[in-house]
Short mmCIF file of C-alpha atoms in Angstrom, two decimals:
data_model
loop_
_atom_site.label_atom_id
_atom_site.label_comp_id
_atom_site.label_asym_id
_atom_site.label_seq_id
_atom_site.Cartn_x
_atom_site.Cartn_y
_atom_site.Cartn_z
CA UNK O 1 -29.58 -44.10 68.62
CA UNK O 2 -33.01 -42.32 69.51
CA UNK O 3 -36.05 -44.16 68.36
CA UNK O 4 -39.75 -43.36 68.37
CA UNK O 5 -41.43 -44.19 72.06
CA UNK O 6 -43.92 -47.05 72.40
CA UNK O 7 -46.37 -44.45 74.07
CA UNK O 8 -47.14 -41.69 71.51
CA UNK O 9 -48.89 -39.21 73.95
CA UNK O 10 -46.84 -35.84 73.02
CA UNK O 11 -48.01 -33.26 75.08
CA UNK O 12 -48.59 -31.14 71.79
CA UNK O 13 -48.66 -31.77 68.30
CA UNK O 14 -45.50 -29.60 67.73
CA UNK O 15 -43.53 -32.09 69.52
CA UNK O 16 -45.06 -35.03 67.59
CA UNK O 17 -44.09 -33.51 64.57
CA UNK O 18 -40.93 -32.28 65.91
CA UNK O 19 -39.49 -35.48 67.46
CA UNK O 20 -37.95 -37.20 64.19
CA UNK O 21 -35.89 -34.15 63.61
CA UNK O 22 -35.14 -34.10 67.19
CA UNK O 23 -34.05 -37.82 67.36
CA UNK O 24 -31.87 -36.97 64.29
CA UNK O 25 -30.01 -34.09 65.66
CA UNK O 26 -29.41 -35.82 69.21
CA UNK O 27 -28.19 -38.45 67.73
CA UNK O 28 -25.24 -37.20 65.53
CA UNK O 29 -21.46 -37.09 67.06
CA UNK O 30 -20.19 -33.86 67.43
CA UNK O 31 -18.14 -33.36 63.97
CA UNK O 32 -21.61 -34.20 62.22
CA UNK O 33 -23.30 -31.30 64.71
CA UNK O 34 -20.63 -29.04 63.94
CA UNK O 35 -21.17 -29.12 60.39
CA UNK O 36 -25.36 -29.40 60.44
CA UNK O 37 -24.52 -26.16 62.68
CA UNK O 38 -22.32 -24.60 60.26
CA UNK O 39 -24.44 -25.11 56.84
CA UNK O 40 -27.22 -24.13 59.14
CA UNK O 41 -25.83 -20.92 59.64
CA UNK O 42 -24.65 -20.87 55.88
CA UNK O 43 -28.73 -21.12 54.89
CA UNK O 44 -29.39 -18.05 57.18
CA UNK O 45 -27.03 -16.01 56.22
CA UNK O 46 -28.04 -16.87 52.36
CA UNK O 47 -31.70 -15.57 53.39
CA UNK O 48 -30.38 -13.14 55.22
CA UNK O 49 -28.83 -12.29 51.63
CA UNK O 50 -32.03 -12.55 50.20
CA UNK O 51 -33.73 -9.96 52.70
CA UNK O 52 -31.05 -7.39 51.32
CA UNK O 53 -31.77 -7.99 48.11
CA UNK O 54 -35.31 -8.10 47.87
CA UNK O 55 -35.59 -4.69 49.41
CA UNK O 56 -37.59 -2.05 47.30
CA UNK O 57 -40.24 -2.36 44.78
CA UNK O 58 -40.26 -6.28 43.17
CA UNK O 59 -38.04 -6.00 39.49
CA UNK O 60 -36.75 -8.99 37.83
CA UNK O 61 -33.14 -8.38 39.26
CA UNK O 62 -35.01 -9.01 42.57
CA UNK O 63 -36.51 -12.08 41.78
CA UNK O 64 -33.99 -14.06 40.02
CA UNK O 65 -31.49 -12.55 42.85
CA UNK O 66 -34.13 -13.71 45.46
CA UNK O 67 -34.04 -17.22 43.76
CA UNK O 68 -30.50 -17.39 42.89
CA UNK O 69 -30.36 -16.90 47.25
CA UNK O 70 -33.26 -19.94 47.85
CA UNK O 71 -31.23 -22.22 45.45
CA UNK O 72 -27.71 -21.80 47.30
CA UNK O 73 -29.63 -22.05 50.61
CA UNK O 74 -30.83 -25.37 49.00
CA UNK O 75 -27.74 -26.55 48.06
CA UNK O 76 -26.27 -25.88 51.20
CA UNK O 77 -28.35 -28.41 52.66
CA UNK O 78 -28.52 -31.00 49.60
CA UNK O 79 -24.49 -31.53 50.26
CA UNK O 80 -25.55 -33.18 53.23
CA UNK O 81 -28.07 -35.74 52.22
CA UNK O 82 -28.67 -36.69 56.03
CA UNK O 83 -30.12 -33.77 56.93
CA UNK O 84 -33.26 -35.24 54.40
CA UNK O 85 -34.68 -37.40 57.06
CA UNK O 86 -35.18 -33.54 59.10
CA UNK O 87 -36.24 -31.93 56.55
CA UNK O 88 -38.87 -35.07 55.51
CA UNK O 89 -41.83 -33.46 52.98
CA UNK O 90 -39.22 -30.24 52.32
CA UNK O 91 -37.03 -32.37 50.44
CA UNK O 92 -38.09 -32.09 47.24
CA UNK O 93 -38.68 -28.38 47.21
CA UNK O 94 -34.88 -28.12 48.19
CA UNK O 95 -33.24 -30.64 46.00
CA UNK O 96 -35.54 -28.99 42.77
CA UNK O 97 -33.98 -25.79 43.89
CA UNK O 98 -30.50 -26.75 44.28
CA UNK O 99 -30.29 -28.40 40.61
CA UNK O 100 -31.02 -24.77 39.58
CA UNK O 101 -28.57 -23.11 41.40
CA UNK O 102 -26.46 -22.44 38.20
CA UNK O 103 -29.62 -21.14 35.92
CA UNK O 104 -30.78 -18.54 38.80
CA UNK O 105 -26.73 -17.90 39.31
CA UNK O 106 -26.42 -16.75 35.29
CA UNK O 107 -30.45 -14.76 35.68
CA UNK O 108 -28.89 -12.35 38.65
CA UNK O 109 -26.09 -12.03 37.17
CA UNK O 110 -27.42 -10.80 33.11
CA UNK O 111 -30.27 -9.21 34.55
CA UNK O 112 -28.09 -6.93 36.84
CA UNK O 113 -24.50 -6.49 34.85
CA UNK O 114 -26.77 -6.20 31.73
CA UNK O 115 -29.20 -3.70 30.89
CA UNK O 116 -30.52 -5.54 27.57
CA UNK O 117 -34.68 -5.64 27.78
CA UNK O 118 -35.24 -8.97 27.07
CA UNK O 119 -38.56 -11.22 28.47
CA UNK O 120 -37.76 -12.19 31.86
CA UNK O 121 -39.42 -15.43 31.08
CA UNK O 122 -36.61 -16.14 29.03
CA UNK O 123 -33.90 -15.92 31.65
CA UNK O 124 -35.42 -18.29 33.39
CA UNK O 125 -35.41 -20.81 30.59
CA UNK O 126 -31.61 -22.17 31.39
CA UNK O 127 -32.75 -23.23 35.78
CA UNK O 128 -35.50 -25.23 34.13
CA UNK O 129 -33.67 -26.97 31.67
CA UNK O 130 -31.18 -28.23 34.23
CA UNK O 131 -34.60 -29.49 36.46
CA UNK O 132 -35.22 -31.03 33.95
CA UNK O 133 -32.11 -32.81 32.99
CA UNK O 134 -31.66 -33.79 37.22
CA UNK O 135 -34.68 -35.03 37.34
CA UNK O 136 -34.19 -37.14 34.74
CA UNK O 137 -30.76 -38.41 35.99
CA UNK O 138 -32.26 -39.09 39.31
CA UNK O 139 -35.27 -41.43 37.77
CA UNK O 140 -32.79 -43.81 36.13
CA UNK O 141 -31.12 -46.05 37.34
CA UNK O 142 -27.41 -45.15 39.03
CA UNK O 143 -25.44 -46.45 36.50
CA UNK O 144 -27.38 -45.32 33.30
CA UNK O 145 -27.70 -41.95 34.89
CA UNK O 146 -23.98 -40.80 34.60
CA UNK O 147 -24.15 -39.73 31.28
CA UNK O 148 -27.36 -37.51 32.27
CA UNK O 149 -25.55 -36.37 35.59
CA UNK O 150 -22.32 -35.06 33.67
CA UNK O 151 -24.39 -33.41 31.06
CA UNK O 152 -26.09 -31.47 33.72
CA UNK O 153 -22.76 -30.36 35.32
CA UNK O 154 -21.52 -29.38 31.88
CA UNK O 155 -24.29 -27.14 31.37
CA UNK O 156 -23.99 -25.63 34.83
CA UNK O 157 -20.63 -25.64 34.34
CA UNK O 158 -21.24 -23.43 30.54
CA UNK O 159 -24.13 -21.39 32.59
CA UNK O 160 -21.28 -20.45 35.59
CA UNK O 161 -18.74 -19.35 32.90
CA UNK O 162 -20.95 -17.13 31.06
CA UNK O 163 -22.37 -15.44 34.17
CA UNK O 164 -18.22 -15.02 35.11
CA UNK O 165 -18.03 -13.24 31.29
CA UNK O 166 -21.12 -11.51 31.86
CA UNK O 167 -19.86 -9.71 35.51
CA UNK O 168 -16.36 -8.88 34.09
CA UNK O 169 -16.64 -8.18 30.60
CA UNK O 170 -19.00 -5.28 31.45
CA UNK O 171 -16.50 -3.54 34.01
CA UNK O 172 -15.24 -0.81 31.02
CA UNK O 173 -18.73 0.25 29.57
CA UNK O 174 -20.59 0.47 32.91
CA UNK O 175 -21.53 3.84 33.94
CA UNK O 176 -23.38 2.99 37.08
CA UNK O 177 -20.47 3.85 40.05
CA UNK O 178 -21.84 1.21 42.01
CA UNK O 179 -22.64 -1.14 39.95
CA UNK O 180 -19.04 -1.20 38.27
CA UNK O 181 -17.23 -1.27 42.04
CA UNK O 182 -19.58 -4.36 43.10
CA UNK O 183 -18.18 -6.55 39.52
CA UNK O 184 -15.04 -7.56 41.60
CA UNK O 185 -16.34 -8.50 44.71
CA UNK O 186 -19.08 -10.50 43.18
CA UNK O 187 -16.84 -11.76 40.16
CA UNK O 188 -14.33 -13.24 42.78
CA UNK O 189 -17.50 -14.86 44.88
CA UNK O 190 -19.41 -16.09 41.59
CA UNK O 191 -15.86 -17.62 40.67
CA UNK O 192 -15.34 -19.33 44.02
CA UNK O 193 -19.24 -20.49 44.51
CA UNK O 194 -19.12 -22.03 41.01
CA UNK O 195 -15.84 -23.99 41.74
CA UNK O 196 -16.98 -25.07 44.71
CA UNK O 197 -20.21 -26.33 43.28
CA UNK O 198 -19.81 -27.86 40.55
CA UNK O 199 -16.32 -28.91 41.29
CA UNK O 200 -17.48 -31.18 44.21
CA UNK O 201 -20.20 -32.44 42.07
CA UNK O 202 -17.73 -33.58 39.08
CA UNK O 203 -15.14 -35.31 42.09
CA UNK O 204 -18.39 -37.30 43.39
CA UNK O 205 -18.94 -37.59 39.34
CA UNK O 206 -15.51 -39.65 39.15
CA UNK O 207 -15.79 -41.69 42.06
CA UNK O 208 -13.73 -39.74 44.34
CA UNK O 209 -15.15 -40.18 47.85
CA UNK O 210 -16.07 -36.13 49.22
CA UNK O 211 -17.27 -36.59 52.91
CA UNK O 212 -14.15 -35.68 54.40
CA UNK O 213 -14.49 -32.01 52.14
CA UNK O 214 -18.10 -31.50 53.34
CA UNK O 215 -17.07 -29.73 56.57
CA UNK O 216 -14.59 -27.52 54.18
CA UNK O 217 -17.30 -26.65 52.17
CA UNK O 218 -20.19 -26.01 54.91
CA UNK O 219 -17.56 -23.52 56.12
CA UNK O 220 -16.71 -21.88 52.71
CA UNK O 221 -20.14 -21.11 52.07
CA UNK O 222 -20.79 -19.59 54.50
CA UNK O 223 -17.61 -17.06 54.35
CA UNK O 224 -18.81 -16.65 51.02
CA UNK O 225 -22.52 -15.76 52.08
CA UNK O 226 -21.15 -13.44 54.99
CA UNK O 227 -18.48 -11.69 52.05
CA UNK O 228 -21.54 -11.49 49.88
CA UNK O 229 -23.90 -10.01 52.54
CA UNK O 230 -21.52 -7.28 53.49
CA UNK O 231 -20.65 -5.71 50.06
CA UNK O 232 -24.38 -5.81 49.07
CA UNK O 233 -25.16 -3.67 52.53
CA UNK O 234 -22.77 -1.02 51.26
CA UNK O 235 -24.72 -0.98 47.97
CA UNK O 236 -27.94 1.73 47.04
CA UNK O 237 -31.02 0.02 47.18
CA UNK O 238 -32.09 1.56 43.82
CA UNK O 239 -29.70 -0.80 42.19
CA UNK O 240 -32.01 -4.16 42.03
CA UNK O 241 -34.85 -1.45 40.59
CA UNK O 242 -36.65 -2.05 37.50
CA UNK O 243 -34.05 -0.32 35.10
CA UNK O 244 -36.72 2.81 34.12
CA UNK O 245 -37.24 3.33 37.40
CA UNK O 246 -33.24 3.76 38.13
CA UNK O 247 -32.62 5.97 34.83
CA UNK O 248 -35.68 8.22 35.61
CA UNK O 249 -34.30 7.97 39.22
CA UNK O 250 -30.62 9.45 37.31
CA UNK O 251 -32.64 11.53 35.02
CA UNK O 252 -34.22 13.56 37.86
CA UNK O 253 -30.67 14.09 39.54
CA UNK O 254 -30.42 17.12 36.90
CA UNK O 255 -32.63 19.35 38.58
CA UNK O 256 -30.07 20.50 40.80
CA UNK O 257 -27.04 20.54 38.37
CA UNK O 258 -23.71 20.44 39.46
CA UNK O 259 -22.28 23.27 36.95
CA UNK O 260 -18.83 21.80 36.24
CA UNK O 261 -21.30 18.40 35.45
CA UNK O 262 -23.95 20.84 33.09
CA UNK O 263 -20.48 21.93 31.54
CA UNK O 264 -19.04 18.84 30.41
CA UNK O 265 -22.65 17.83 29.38
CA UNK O 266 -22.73 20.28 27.03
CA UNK O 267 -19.11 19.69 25.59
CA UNK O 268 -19.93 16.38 24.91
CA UNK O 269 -23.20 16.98 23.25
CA UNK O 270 -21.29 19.53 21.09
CA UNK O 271 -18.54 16.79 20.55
CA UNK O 272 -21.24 14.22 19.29
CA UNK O 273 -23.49 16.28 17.37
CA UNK O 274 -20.54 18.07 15.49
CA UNK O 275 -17.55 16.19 15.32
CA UNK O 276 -19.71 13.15 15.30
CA UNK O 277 -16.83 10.84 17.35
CA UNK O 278 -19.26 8.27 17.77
CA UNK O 279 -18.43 7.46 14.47
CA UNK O 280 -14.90 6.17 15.42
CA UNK O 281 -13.70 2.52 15.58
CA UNK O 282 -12.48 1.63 18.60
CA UNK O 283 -14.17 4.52 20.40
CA UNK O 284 -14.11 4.32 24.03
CA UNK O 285 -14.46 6.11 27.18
CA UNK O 286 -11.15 6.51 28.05
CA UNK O 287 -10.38 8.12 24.33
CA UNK O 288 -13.53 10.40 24.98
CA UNK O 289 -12.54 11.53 28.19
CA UNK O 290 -8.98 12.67 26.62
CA UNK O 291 -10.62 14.68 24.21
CA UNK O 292 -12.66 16.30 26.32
CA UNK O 293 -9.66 16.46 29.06
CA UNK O 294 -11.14 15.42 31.92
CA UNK O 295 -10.41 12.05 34.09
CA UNK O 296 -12.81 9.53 33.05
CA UNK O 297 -14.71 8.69 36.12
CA UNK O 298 -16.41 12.18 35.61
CA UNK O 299 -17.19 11.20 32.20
CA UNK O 300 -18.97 7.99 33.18
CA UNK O 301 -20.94 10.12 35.96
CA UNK O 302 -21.88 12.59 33.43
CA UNK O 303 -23.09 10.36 31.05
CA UNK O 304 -24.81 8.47 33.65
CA UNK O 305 -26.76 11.50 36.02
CA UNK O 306 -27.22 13.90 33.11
CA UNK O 307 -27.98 11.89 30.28
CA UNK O 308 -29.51 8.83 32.09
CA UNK O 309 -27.16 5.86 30.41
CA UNK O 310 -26.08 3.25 32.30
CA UNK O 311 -23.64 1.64 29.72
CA UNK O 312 -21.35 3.51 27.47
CA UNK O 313 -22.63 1.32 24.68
CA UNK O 314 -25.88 1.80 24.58
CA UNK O 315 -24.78 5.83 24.84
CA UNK O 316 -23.32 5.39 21.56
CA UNK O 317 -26.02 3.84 20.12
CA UNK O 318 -28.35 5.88 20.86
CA UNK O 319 -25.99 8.60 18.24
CA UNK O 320 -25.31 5.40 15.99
CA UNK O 321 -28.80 5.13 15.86
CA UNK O 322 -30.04 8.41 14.78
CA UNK O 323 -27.62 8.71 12.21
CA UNK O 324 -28.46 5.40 10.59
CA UNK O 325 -32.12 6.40 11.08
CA UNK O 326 -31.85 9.86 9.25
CA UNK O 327 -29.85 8.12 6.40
CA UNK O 328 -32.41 6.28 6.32
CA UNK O 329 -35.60 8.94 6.16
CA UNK O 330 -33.25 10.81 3.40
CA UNK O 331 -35.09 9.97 -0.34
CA UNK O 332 -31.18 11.03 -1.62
CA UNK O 333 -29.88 7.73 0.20
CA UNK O 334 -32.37 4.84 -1.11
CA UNK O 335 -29.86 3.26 -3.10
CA UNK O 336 -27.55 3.39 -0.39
CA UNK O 337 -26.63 -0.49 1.17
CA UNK O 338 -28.30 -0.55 4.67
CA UNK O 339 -24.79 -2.29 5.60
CA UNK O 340 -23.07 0.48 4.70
CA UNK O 341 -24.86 2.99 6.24
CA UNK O 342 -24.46 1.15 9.46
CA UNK O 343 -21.01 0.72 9.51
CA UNK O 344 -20.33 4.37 8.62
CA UNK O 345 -22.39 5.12 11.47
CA UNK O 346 -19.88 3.43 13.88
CA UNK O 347 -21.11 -0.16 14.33
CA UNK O 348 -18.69 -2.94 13.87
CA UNK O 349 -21.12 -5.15 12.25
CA UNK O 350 -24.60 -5.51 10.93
CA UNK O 351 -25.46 -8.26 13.57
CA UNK O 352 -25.54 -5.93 16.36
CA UNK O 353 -27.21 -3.26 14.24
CA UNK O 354 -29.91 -5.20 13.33
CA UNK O 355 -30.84 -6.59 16.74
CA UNK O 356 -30.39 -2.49 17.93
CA UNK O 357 -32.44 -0.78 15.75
CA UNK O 358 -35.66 -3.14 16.34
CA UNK O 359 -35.37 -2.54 19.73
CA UNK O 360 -35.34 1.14 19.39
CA UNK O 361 -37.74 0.91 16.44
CA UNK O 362 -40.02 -2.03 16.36
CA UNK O 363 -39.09 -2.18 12.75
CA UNK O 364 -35.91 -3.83 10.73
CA UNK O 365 -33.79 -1.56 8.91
CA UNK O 366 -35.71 -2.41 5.37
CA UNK O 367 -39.24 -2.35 6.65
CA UNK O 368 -38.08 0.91 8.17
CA UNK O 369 -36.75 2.68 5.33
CA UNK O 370 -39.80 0.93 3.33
CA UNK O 371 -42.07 2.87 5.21
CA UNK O 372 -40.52 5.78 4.50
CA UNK O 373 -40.47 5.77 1.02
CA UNK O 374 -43.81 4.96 0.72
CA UNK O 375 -45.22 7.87 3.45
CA UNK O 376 -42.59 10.32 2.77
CA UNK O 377 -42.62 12.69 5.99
CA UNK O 378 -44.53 10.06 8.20
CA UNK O 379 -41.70 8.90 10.41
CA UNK O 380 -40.23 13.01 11.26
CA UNK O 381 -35.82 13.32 11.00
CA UNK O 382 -33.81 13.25 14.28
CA UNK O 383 -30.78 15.33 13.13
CA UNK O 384 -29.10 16.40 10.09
CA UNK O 385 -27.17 13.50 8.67
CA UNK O 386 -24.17 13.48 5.98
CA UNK O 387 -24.47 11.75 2.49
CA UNK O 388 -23.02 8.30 2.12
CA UNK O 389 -21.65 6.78 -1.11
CA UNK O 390 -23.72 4.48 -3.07
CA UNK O 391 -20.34 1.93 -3.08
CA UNK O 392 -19.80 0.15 -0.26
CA UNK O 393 -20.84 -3.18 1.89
CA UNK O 394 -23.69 -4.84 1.37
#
């Protein structure tokens, strides 16, 4: 076992601060080397990951990806608490980032499968609550703390789950090519990160004894980290942009148009403004592309270059909206439901509505159509709109 000498008289201060971490290393066996060499390599590669990602002007994809990187660096090292005594005052900082590994996991993973514009503040909200529950846990005493400890893997556990939801359950509606071929590769690793994680942490939970899994794990994290490093070098950088900046990036693609691309642009404007399909239930883009009889990966990169959508959805919407908003303008219509309005519009329910329409308007439904009927003309119509009966929801 190395020990501190007698004679303190480093040659340098870099080797006086050095030499705990050195005695440490030189004195592990070689398994214990093999793995400190392995996670080692696992936390490099993870900032390597980082690097990639945080290419390109800063967006909040980039930071909670950048984070989401730090914490599974940090946990790397936290699943070996030896390596504490080397990393002395660090510690903290790497512990407090690894019992937010799951929070930052779910932020990268809604704030790039999702394109809702919500306060990135909020995102964050989840990685704090689970500091706070770990620090907690780790305060008490060990056995009042495994009540706090379980709730905290239960909540990373719920967080893990949703981000899983959140990275396939978006796969049909995404528009963005690269986007929707990266969902697999990163569903698969999310999926195998998370049971690795939190799976260890429920065994040491139960009393199972996890040292002899440690090596396993060192070298599965770092396969993963490699896997993820290599799919997200094959990806545009424009991706982790702010998401104006990638739709005015689309946007501007149309001023060299491909014709066959301006064609099927304008079919489909005719199809919506006319035939109004966005009206159906059940509407997708696979139906849409039938009717306009083309495959549907041209669709989604028409919809996506020449009209700037990145989510079939929100394309939708955007017709959903206008119609609901004209019914709304029309003097004819007051006495209308708003619930039935909606619903003829296309939306499945009033919920979603709702929470659309003051995003695109700043206004609910009522205080929107109040504003109308008391400035007639103040608020001008978007497109002709069809008369709705009087019965109805609502």
């Amino acid at each position: 076992m190395c020990s501190h000498r007698s004679d303190p008289r480093p040659t340098t201060c870099l080797v006086e601060a050095a030499w705990p971490a050195m005695c440490y290393f030189i004195s592990m066996d070689d398994a214990k080397l093999l793995e400190v060499l392995t996670r080692g390599a696992a936390v490099g590669v993870f900032l390597g990951f980082a690097i990639v990602i945080g290419r390109g002007r800063l967006s909040s994809v980039r930071i909670t990806g950048l984070l989401f990187c730090l914490a599974a660096a940090a946990h790397t090292l936290t699943q070996m608490p030896l390596l504490a005594g080397a990393l002395a005052w660090l510690w903290p900082a790497v512990w407090a980032f690894s019992a937010m590994g799951a929070g930052f996991l779910w932020a990268f993973a809604v704030e790039l499968f999702e394109d809702r514009g919500r306060a990135f503040t909020l995102r964050l909200m989840p990685a704090a609550g689970l500091l706070i529950v770990s620090l907690a846990a780790a305060l008490m005493p060990p056995g009042a703390s495994k009540p706090l400890w379980l709730l905290q893997n239960l909540i990373a556990g719920s967080l893990a789950g949703h981000a899983l939801f959140v990275i396939g359950g978006g796969w049909r509606n995404d528009l963005v090519e690269t986007r929707r071929g990266l969902r697999g590769p990163i569903l698969a690793m999310a999926a195998l990160y998370a049971v690795a994680v939190i799976g260890m942490q429920i065994l040491e939970l139960a009393g199972y004894r996890v040292e002899a899994l440690s090596p396993v794990a060192a070298a599965a994290l770092l396969a993963l980290g490699l896997a993820g490093i290599g799919t997200l070098l094959q990806v545009e950088s424009d991706l982790f942009a702010p998401i104006s900046e990638a739709r005015r990036g689309s946007i501007e693609s149309m001023v060299v148009p491909a014709g066959e691309e301006a064609r099927i642009a304008k079919r489909l404007d005719r199809l919506m403004r006319e035939e109004r399909v966005y009206r159906e239930p059940g509407l997708s883009i696979a139906v849409l592309a039938v009717r306009l009889g083309i495959p549907d990966h041209k669709l989604r990169r028409v919809i996506n270059r020449q009209l700037g959508h990145r989510n079939f959805s929100a394309f939708l919407n955007q017709w959903r909206l206008q119609d609901t908003k004209q019914a709304l303008l029309d003097p004819d219509q007051f006495g209308v439901p708003i619930s039935t309005i909606a619903l003829d519009a296309g939306f499945q329910s009033i919920g979603p509505f709702n929470r659309a329409f003051r995003q695109e308007t700043g206004l609910t439904p009522t205080a929107f159509r109040a504003k109308a009927a008391a400035s007639p003309g103040s608020i001008p119509p978007l497109h002709r709109g069809t008369s709705h009966s009087a019965s109805g929801i609502g």
